[in-house]
């Protein structure tokens, strides 16, 4: 991401990678803050892969690099030499200091708003043609199905081709698809199968566009501001979520759905212009992957050998499949639980969007995500979702949805940034395609199941089931990560900057502290 405008503190420590398969469950910043006298954790393949040297090219498209990172030793207040790296908070909009990212961000505001315009208009058009809510669900499934089936291949292309040129091609293809749907609708020849076909084709383009767009962020801003840019992208999308539906409603009321599709087609031009205006010399380019066999398999093997990547992706998959099914549940809550009309139903979506936007802006202040933040946000999301299922009134439910949106967005941005930061640059496209496939591809699987539970047992049971599954996944994966890293939870009720209420520390340190306390008492 671009240069930071906020104050940043750097504490360094020395860490030597001794085993390429060893797993660290905390970033170096985590270990520094939580265990100042402990030995440094080892991150598999290093958690700063962009800065590594002495690369060696493995076979089948894989990449392995050895690294020795050195930094200045720092003496702590207790007189202990610590080896730590800790990035402080950055400015909330620091990534926008980068010219290339600024152009991309502005284009995305326009394009994301257009995407929401089309999404609302498309659902309304399907409903008006068929009168069936099931048909609306089929349209959504057709759009997400390609990600589930072909998502990993998009990552290979993202690693193999120049990302800026690839994005220009995918954005142009999306614009042409929107223009084609607009032409059919305005001419009066549109049929529901046309919409299904266009949704599937859009999903096929998204298979390539999603991992390319996710991994292009680090090329625009560098690693230093990656977390900030990922959070700003989320804020961008949530802002468009507030703007797009309002614009869509006005367009459909005034001139019909066809013009809404035309507006979306034009909106892609803003992203393309931003990409063309970028300065290529300022991009942090990653090496292009040569064409050879086994690259998809190499990407899967890479992730399989990295538990610090596997478990965050599994967690996001569970919550994406079961926790994020609000489109299926909110309408049922509005209609059959609280007995409100479409206006107050729309307000529930707005409440979630506002919470998500706040969560994205707060996440933008964190320069480096941590696994404990990821697990904590997932647990908070699950608890709030389960609590919302039992809300006694509409307004309590709406307030809880705002918090659900905040922690859901925190979870998503933390997982996205963490996975990208810990992934070798040559593997990022394939890893992020797996990330997106698990997160977005779970929708066609989870939505029908959640819909069936809601229909059979009521909206409250449906939402409660989503929260309980998400909470069980978060608690289980948090426990697994702690066990792999040989960590224990320590509670510290003392006040002061050197004390943390909850911290994960090595078991050996806990035993040492207990022995010291016993010796002092004796």
Coordinates of C-alpha atoms in Angstrom, one line a residue:
X1 CA 0.0 0.0 0.0
X2 CA 1.1 3.6 -0.3
X3 CA 3.2 5.4 2.1
X4 CA 1.8 5.9 5.6
X5 CA 0.6 9.2 6.8
X6 CA 0.2 8.0 10.4
X7 CA 2.8 7.5 13.0
X8 CA 4.5 4.1 13.0
X9 CA 6.6 2.5 15.6
X10 CA 9.1 -0.2 14.7
X11 CA 10.5 -2.6 17.2
X12 CA 12.8 -5.2 15.7
X13 CA 14.0 -8.6 16.8
X14 CA 16.2 -11.2 15.3
X15 CA 14.5 -14.3 14.0
X16 CA 16.2 -17.2 12.2
X17 CA 14.2 -19.7 10.2
X18 CA 15.4 -23.1 11.1
X19 CA 12.8 -25.4 9.7
X20 CA 10.7 -24.6 6.6
X21 CA 7.8 -26.7 7.9
X22 CA 7.7 -25.2 11.4
X23 CA 4.6 -23.3 12.1
X24 CA 4.2 -19.9 13.9
X25 CA 0.8 -19.0 15.2
X26 CA 1.6 -15.4 15.9
X27 CA 3.3 -12.8 13.8
X28 CA 6.6 -11.5 15.2
X29 CA 4.7 -8.5 16.5
X30 CA 2.4 -10.8 18.4
X31 CA 5.3 -12.7 20.0
X32 CA 7.0 -9.4 20.9
X33 CA 4.0 -8.0 22.7
X34 CA 2.9 -11.1 24.4
X35 CA 6.2 -12.8 25.3
X36 CA 9.1 -10.3 25.5
X37 CA 11.5 -12.8 27.0
X38 CA 10.4 -15.9 25.0
X39 CA 12.2 -17.4 22.1
X40 CA 10.9 -16.1 18.8
X41 CA 8.4 -18.2 17.0
X42 CA 9.3 -19.6 13.6
X43 CA 7.1 -18.7 10.7
X44 CA 7.0 -21.2 7.9
X45 CA 8.9 -19.9 4.9
X46 CA 8.9 -16.5 6.7
X47 CA 6.0 -14.2 7.2
X48 CA 7.6 -11.5 5.1
X49 CA 8.1 -13.4 1.8
X50 CA 8.4 -10.3 -0.3
X51 CA 11.6 -9.3 1.4
X52 CA 13.3 -12.7 1.2
X53 CA 16.5 -13.3 -0.7
X54 CA 18.3 -16.3 -2.3
X55 CA 15.3 -17.7 -4.1
X56 CA 15.4 -21.2 -5.5
X57 CA 12.9 -22.3 -8.1
X58 CA 11.3 -25.6 -7.3
X59 CA 9.6 -27.9 -9.8
X60 CA 6.0 -27.9 -10.8
X61 CA 5.5 -24.2 -10.4
X62 CA 6.3 -24.2 -6.7
X63 CA 8.5 -21.6 -5.0
X64 CA 10.6 -22.1 -1.9
X65 CA 13.0 -19.5 -0.5
X66 CA 15.4 -19.6 2.4
X67 CA 15.9 -16.5 4.4
X68 CA 17.8 -15.2 7.3
X69 CA 16.3 -12.1 8.7
X70 CA 18.4 -9.9 11.0
X71 CA 17.3 -6.8 12.9
X72 CA 18.7 -4.8 15.7
X73 CA 18.4 -6.3 19.2
X74 CA 16.5 -4.2 21.7
X75 CA 16.9 -4.1 25.4
X76 CA 13.6 -4.2 27.3
X77 CA 12.9 -2.2 30.5
X78 CA 13.6 -5.3 32.5
X79 CA 17.1 -5.5 31.1
X80 CA 16.3 -8.4 28.9
X81 CA 17.4 -8.3 25.3
X82 CA 14.3 -8.8 23.2
X83 CA 14.0 -9.7 19.6
X84 CA 10.9 -8.2 18.3
X85 CA 9.2 -6.5 15.4
X86 CA 6.0 -4.5 16.0
X87 CA 4.3 -2.2 13.6
X88 CA 2.3 0.5 15.1
X89 CA -1.0 1.9 14.0
X90 CA -1.0 3.7 10.7
X91 CA -3.1 6.4 9.3
X92 CA -6.7 5.4 8.4
X93 CA -6.2 6.4 4.8
X94 CA -2.5 5.9 4.4
X95 CA -2.8 3.7 1.3
X96 CA -4.4 6.6 -0.5
X97 CA -1.1 8.4 -0.4
X98 CA -0.1 6.0 -3.3
X99 CA -1.0 7.5 -6.6
X100 CA -1.7 4.2 -8.4
X101 CA -3.9 3.0 -5.6
X102 CA -5.7 6.3 -5.4
X103 CA -6.7 5.9 -9.1
X104 CA -7.8 2.3 -8.5
X105 CA -9.8 3.3 -5.4
X106 CA -11.7 6.0 -7.2
X107 CA -12.5 3.7 -10.1
X108 CA -13.7 1.0 -7.7
X109 CA -16.1 3.4 -5.9
X110 CA -17.8 4.0 -9.2
X111 CA -17.7 0.4 -10.4
X112 CA -18.9 -1.1 -7.1
X113 CA -21.8 1.3 -7.0
X114 CA -22.7 0.2 -10.5
X115 CA -22.4 -3.5 -9.5
X116 CA -24.9 -2.9 -6.7
X117 CA -27.2 -1.1 -9.1
X118 CA -27.2 -4.2 -11.4
X119 CA -27.6 -6.6 -8.5
X120 CA -30.8 -5.0 -7.2
X121 CA -32.2 -4.5 -10.7
X122 CA -31.4 -8.0 -11.7
X123 CA -33.1 -9.6 -8.8
X124 CA -36.2 -7.4 -9.4
X125 CA -36.2 -8.3 -13.1
X126 CA -36.1 -12.0 -12.3
X127 CA -38.9 -11.6 -9.8
X128 CA -41.0 -9.6 -12.2
X129 CA -40.5 -12.2 -15.0
X130 CA -41.2 -15.3 -12.9
X131 CA -42.9 -14.2 -9.6
X132 CA -40.6 -16.8 -7.9
X133 CA -38.1 -16.1 -5.1
X134 CA -36.6 -19.5 -6.0
X135 CA -35.7 -18.1 -9.4
X136 CA -33.9 -15.2 -7.7
X137 CA -31.9 -17.8 -5.7
X138 CA -31.0 -19.7 -8.9
X139 CA -29.6 -16.5 -10.4
X140 CA -27.4 -16.0 -7.4
X141 CA -26.3 -19.6 -7.4
X142 CA -25.4 -19.4 -11.1
X143 CA -23.2 -16.4 -10.5
X144 CA -21.3 -18.0 -7.6
X145 CA -21.1 -21.6 -9.0
X146 CA -18.1 -20.9 -11.3
X147 CA -16.1 -19.8 -8.4
X148 CA -16.8 -23.1 -6.6
X149 CA -16.0 -25.1 -9.7
X150 CA -13.2 -23.3 -11.4
X151 CA -11.9 -20.8 -8.8
X152 CA -8.4 -22.4 -8.4
X153 CA -7.7 -22.0 -12.2
X154 CA -8.2 -18.3 -11.9
X155 CA -5.4 -18.1 -9.4
X156 CA -3.0 -19.8 -11.8
X157 CA -3.8 -17.2 -14.4
X158 CA -3.3 -14.4 -11.9
X159 CA 0.2 -15.7 -11.1
X160 CA 1.1 -16.3 -14.7
X161 CA 0.0 -13.0 -16.5
X162 CA 0.6 -9.3 -15.7
X163 CA -2.1 -8.4 -13.3
X164 CA -2.8 -4.9 -14.5
X165 CA -3.4 -6.1 -18.1
X166 CA -5.4 -9.0 -16.9
X167 CA -7.7 -6.7 -14.8
X168 CA -8.2 -4.4 -17.8
X169 CA -9.4 -7.5 -19.8
X170 CA -11.7 -8.8 -17.0
X171 CA -13.3 -5.4 -16.3
X172 CA -13.9 -4.9 -20.1
X173 CA -15.6 -8.3 -20.2
X174 CA -17.8 -7.5 -17.3
X175 CA -18.8 -4.2 -18.9
X176 CA -19.7 -6.0 -22.2
X177 CA -21.8 -8.5 -20.3
X178 CA -23.7 -5.7 -18.5
X179 CA -24.2 -3.9 -21.9
X180 CA -25.5 -7.1 -23.5
X181 CA -28.1 -7.6 -20.7
X182 CA -29.1 -3.9 -21.0
X183 CA -29.7 -4.3 -24.7
X184 CA -31.8 -7.4 -24.3
X185 CA -33.9 -5.8 -21.5
X186 CA -34.4 -2.5 -23.3
X187 CA -35.4 -4.3 -26.5
X188 CA -38.0 -6.3 -24.6
X189 CA -36.6 -9.6 -25.6
X190 CA -35.1 -10.6 -22.3
X191 CA -36.1 -14.0 -20.8
X192 CA -35.2 -15.5 -17.5
X193 CA -32.8 -18.0 -19.1
X194 CA -30.9 -15.1 -20.6
X195 CA -30.3 -13.7 -17.1
X196 CA -29.2 -17.1 -15.8
X197 CA -26.7 -17.3 -18.7
X198 CA -25.4 -13.8 -18.2
X199 CA -25.0 -14.5 -14.4
X200 CA -23.0 -17.6 -15.1
X201 CA -20.7 -15.8 -17.6
X202 CA -20.2 -13.0 -15.1
X203 CA -19.2 -15.7 -12.6
X204 CA -16.7 -17.1 -15.0
X205 CA -15.1 -13.8 -15.5
X206 CA -15.1 -13.3 -11.7
X207 CA -13.1 -16.5 -11.4
X208 CA -10.1 -14.7 -12.9
X209 CA -10.9 -11.1 -11.7
X210 CA -11.2 -11.9 -8.0
X211 CA -7.8 -13.4 -7.3
X212 CA -6.1 -11.0 -9.7
X213 CA -7.7 -7.9 -8.1
X214 CA -6.9 -9.2 -4.6
X215 CA -3.2 -9.8 -5.3
X216 CA -2.8 -6.7 -7.4
X217 CA -3.3 -4.6 -4.3
X218 CA 0.1 -5.5 -2.9
X219 CA 1.7 -4.6 -6.3
X220 CA 0.1 -1.1 -6.0
X221 CA 1.0 -0.4 -2.4
X222 CA 3.7 -2.8 -1.3
X223 CA 3.5 -4.9 1.9
X224 CA 3.8 -2.0 4.3
X225 CA 0.3 -0.7 3.5
X226 CA -1.3 -3.9 2.4
X227 CA -3.6 -4.3 5.5
X228 CA -4.7 -0.7 5.1
X229 CA -5.5 -1.0 1.4
X230 CA -7.5 -4.3 2.0
X231 CA -9.5 -2.5 4.7
X232 CA -10.1 0.5 2.4
X233 CA -11.3 -1.8 -0.4
X234 CA -13.8 -3.2 2.1
X235 CA -14.9 0.3 3.1
X236 CA -15.2 1.1 -0.6
X237 CA -17.5 -1.8 -1.2
X238 CA -19.6 -1.0 1.8
X239 CA -20.0 2.6 0.7
X240 CA -21.1 1.4 -2.6
X241 CA -23.6 -0.9 -0.8
X242 CA -25.2 2.2 0.6
X243 CA -25.2 4.2 -2.6
X244 CA -26.0 1.5 -5.3
X245 CA -29.4 0.2 -4.0
X246 CA -30.7 3.8 -3.7
X247 CA -29.6 4.6 -7.3
X248 CA -31.1 1.3 -8.5
X249 CA -34.4 2.1 -6.9
X250 CA -34.6 5.5 -8.5
X251 CA -33.6 4.2 -12.0
X252 CA -36.1 1.3 -11.9
X253 CA -38.9 3.6 -10.8
X254 CA -38.0 6.2 -13.5
X255 CA -36.8 4.3 -16.6
X256 CA -36.7 0.6 -15.8
X257 CA -34.2 -2.1 -15.2
X258 CA -32.6 -1.9 -18.6
X259 CA -31.1 1.5 -17.9
X260 CA -29.8 0.2 -14.6
X261 CA -27.8 -2.4 -16.4
X262 CA -26.5 0.2 -18.9
X263 CA -25.3 2.4 -16.0
X264 CA -23.3 -0.6 -14.6
X265 CA -21.8 -1.2 -18.0
X266 CA -20.5 2.4 -18.2
X267 CA -19.2 2.2 -14.6
X268 CA -16.5 -0.3 -15.5
X269 CA -14.9 2.4 -17.6
X270 CA -13.9 4.2 -14.4
X271 CA -11.8 1.2 -13.3
X272 CA -10.3 0.7 -16.8
X273 CA -9.3 4.4 -17.0
X274 CA -7.7 4.2 -13.5
X275 CA -5.7 1.1 -14.5
X276 CA -4.5 2.8 -17.7
X277 CA -3.5 6.0 -15.8
X278 CA -1.2 4.1 -13.4
X279 CA 2.6 4.5 -13.5
X280 CA 4.0 1.1 -14.3
X281 CA 7.4 2.1 -12.8
X282 CA 5.8 2.6 -9.4
X283 CA 4.3 -0.9 -9.2
X284 CA 5.8 -3.5 -6.8
X285 CA 5.8 -6.2 -9.5
X286 CA 6.0 -9.8 -8.5
X287 CA 7.8 -12.3 -10.8
X288 CA 5.6 -13.9 -13.4
X289 CA 5.1 -17.6 -13.2
X290 CA 6.4 -19.4 -16.3
X291 CA 3.9 -21.8 -18.0
X292 CA 4.5 -25.4 -16.9
X293 CA 2.6 -28.4 -15.7
X294 CA 1.6 -29.0 -12.1
X295 CA 1.2 -25.3 -11.0
X296 CA -2.3 -25.8 -9.6
X297 CA -1.2 -28.9 -7.7
X298 CA 1.9 -27.0 -6.4
X299 CA -0.4 -24.3 -5.1
X300 CA -2.5 -26.8 -3.2
X301 CA 0.6 -28.5 -1.8
X302 CA 2.0 -25.2 -0.7
X303 CA -1.1 -24.4 1.3
X304 CA -1.4 -27.9 2.7
X305 CA 2.1 -27.6 4.2
X306 CA 1.3 -24.3 5.9
X307 CA -1.1 -24.7 8.8
X308 CA -0.9 -21.0 9.5
X309 CA -2.7 -20.6 6.1
X310 CA -4.9 -23.7 6.1
X311 CA -6.7 -22.9 9.3
X312 CA -7.6 -19.3 8.6
X313 CA -9.0 -20.4 5.2
X314 CA -11.0 -23.2 6.8
X315 CA -12.4 -20.7 9.4
X316 CA -13.4 -18.2 6.6
X317 CA -15.0 -21.1 4.7
X318 CA -17.2 -22.2 7.6
X319 CA -18.3 -18.7 8.4
X320 CA -18.8 -17.8 4.7
X321 CA -20.9 -20.9 4.1
X322 CA -23.0 -20.8 7.3
X323 CA -22.6 -17.4 9.0
X324 CA -23.1 -15.0 6.0
X325 CA -26.5 -16.1 4.9
X326 CA -28.3 -12.9 5.8
X327 CA -30.0 -12.5 2.3
X328 CA -31.8 -15.8 3.1
X329 CA -32.7 -14.9 6.7
X330 CA -33.3 -11.2 7.0
X331 CA -36.4 -11.1 4.8
X332 CA -37.9 -13.9 6.9
X333 CA -37.2 -12.0 10.1
X334 CA -38.8 -8.8 8.7
X335 CA -41.9 -10.6 7.3
X336 CA -42.7 -13.3 9.9
X337 CA -41.0 -12.4 13.1
X338 CA -41.3 -8.6 13.4
X339 CA -44.1 -8.1 10.8
X340 CA -42.6 -5.0 9.2
X341 CA -42.8 -3.7 5.6
X342 CA -40.2 -3.4 2.9
X343 CA -39.0 0.0 4.2
X344 CA -37.9 -1.4 7.6
X345 CA -36.6 -4.5 5.9
X346 CA -34.3 -2.3 3.8
X347 CA -33.2 -0.6 7.0
X348 CA -31.9 -4.0 8.3
X349 CA -29.6 -4.2 5.3
X350 CA -28.5 -0.6 5.9
X351 CA -27.7 -1.4 9.5
X352 CA -25.4 -4.2 8.5
X353 CA -23.8 -2.0 5.8
X354 CA -23.1 0.8 8.3
X355 CA -21.6 -1.7 10.8
X356 CA -19.4 -3.2 8.0
X357 CA -18.3 0.3 6.9
X358 CA -17.3 1.2 10.5
X359 CA -15.5 -2.1 10.8
X360 CA -13.6 -1.5 7.6
X361 CA -12.4 2.0 8.7
X362 CA -11.3 0.6 12.1
X363 CA -9.4 -2.2 10.4
X364 CA -7.7 0.4 8.2
X365 CA -5.8 1.7 11.3
X366 CA -4.2 -1.7 11.8
X367 CA -1.0 -2.1 9.8
X368 CA -0.6 -5.8 10.4
X369 CA -3.3 -8.4 11.2
X370 CA -2.9 -11.1 13.8
X371 CA -4.3 -14.6 14.2
X372 CA -5.7 -13.8 17.7
X373 CA -7.6 -10.9 16.1
X374 CA -9.0 -13.3 13.4
X375 CA -10.2 -15.8 15.9
X376 CA -11.5 -13.2 18.3
X377 CA -13.5 -11.4 15.6
X378 CA -14.9 -14.8 14.5
X379 CA -16.0 -15.6 18.1
X380 CA -17.6 -12.1 18.6
X381 CA -19.4 -12.4 15.2
X382 CA -20.8 -15.8 16.2
X383 CA -21.9 -14.7 19.7
X384 CA -23.6 -11.6 18.3
X385 CA -25.3 -13.5 15.5
X386 CA -26.7 -16.0 18.0
X387 CA -27.8 -13.2 20.3
X388 CA -29.5 -11.5 17.4
X389 CA -31.5 -14.6 16.8
X390 CA -33.1 -14.1 20.2
X391 CA -33.7 -10.4 20.0
X392 CA -37.0 -9.4 21.6
X393 CA -37.8 -6.4 19.3
X394 CA -37.0 -5.1 15.8
X395 CA -34.8 -2.2 17.0
X396 CA -32.7 -4.5 19.2
X397 CA -32.3 -6.8 16.3
X398 CA -31.2 -3.9 14.0
X399 CA -28.7 -2.7 16.6
X400 CA -27.2 -6.2 16.9
X401 CA -27.0 -6.5 13.1
X402 CA -24.8 -3.3 13.1
X403 CA -22.3 -5.1 15.5
X404 CA -22.6 -8.3 13.5
X405 CA -21.6 -6.3 10.3
X406 CA -18.7 -4.7 12.2
X407 CA -17.1 -7.9 13.4
X408 CA -17.9 -9.8 10.2
X409 CA -16.0 -7.2 8.2
X410 CA -13.1 -7.3 10.7
X411 CA -12.9 -11.0 10.3
X412 CA -12.9 -10.8 6.5
X413 CA -10.3 -8.1 6.2
X414 CA -8.0 -9.7 8.9
X415 CA -8.1 -13.1 7.1
X416 CA -7.5 -11.5 3.7
X417 CA -4.5 -9.5 4.8
X418 CA -3.0 -12.2 7.0
X419 CA -3.2 -14.8 4.2
X420 CA -1.6 -12.4 1.7
X421 CA 1.2 -11.3 4.0
X422 CA 2.2 -14.9 4.9
X423 CA 2.1 -16.2 1.3
X424 CA 5.1 -16.3 -1.0
X425 CA 4.6 -13.7 -3.8
X426 CA 4.8 -16.3 -6.6
X427 CA 2.0 -18.2 -4.9
X428 CA -0.4 -15.4 -4.0
X429 CA -2.7 -15.7 -7.0
X430 CA -3.3 -19.4 -6.3
X431 CA -3.6 -19.0 -2.6
X432 CA -6.1 -16.2 -2.9
X433 CA -8.1 -18.0 -5.5
X434 CA -8.5 -20.8 -2.9
X435 CA -9.4 -18.2 -0.3
X436 CA -12.1 -16.7 -2.5
X437 CA -13.3 -20.1 -3.7
X438 CA -13.8 -21.2 -0.1
X439 CA -15.4 -18.0 1.0
X440 CA -17.7 -17.2 -1.9
X441 CA -18.1 -20.7 -3.3
X442 CA -19.7 -21.8 -0.1
X443 CA -22.8 -19.6 -0.7
X444 CA -24.4 -22.1 -3.2
X445 CA -23.9 -24.8 -0.6
X446 CA -24.9 -23.1 2.6
X447 CA -27.8 -20.9 1.4
X448 CA -30.2 -23.8 0.5
X449 CA -29.4 -25.6 3.8
X450 CA -30.0 -22.4 5.9
X451 CA -33.1 -21.7 3.8
X452 CA -34.5 -25.2 4.6
X453 CA -33.8 -24.8 8.3
X454 CA -35.5 -21.4 8.3
X455 CA -38.5 -22.7 6.5
X456 CA -38.9 -25.8 8.7
X457 CA -38.2 -24.3 12.1
X458 CA -38.5 -20.6 11.8
X459 CA -36.1 -17.7 11.2
X460 CA -34.9 -17.6 14.8
X461 CA -33.7 -21.2 14.7
X462 CA -32.1 -20.6 11.3
X463 CA -30.1 -17.6 12.5
X464 CA -29.2 -19.3 15.8
X465 CA -27.9 -22.4 13.9
X466 CA -25.7 -20.1 11.7
X467 CA -24.3 -18.5 14.9
X468 CA -23.7 -21.8 16.7
X469 CA -21.9 -23.4 13.7
X470 CA -19.7 -20.3 13.3
X471 CA -18.9 -20.2 17.0
X472 CA -18.0 -23.9 17.1
X473 CA -15.7 -23.4 14.1
X474 CA -14.0 -20.4 15.6
X475 CA -13.5 -22.0 19.0
X476 CA -12.2 -25.3 17.5
X477 CA -9.8 -23.6 15.1
X478 CA -8.6 -21.3 17.8
X479 CA -7.9 -24.3 20.0
X480 CA -6.1 -26.1 17.2
X481 CA -3.9 -23.0 16.5
X482 CA -3.0 -22.7 20.1
X483 CA -2.1 -26.4 20.4
X484 CA 0.1 -26.2 17.2
X485 CA 1.9 -23.2 18.6
X486 CA 2.2 -24.7 22.1
X487 CA 0.4 -21.6 23.5
X488 CA -1.8 -21.0 26.5
X489 CA -4.2 -18.2 27.3
X490 CA -3.0 -15.9 30.1
X491 CA -5.3 -13.4 31.8
X492 CA -3.7 -10.3 33.3
X493 CA -6.0 -8.1 35.4
X494 CA -3.4 -5.5 36.1
X495 CA -3.5 -2.2 34.4
X496 CA -0.7 -0.6 32.4
X497 CA 0.6 -0.5 28.9
X498 CA 2.8 -3.5 29.6
X499 CA -0.2 -5.6 30.7
X500 CA -2.7 -7.3 28.4
X501 CA -6.1 -8.6 29.6
X502 CA -5.8 -11.7 27.3
X503 CA -2.6 -12.9 25.8
X504 CA -1.3 -16.1 24.2
X505 CA 2.0 -17.2 25.6
X506 CA 4.2 -20.3 25.3
X507 CA 3.4 -23.0 27.8
X508 CA 7.1 -23.1 28.9
X509 CA 6.9 -19.4 29.9
X510 CA 3.7 -20.1 31.9
X511 CA 5.5 -22.9 33.8
X512 CA 8.5 -20.7 34.5
X513 CA 6.3 -17.9 35.9
X514 CA 4.4 -20.4 38.0
X515 CA 7.7 -21.8 39.4
X516 CA 8.9 -18.3 40.2
X517 CA 5.7 -17.5 42.1
X518 CA 6.0 -20.8 44.1
X519 CA 9.6 -20.0 44.9
X520 CA 8.7 -16.5 46.0
X521 CA 5.9 -17.8 48.2
X522 CA 8.2 -20.3 49.8

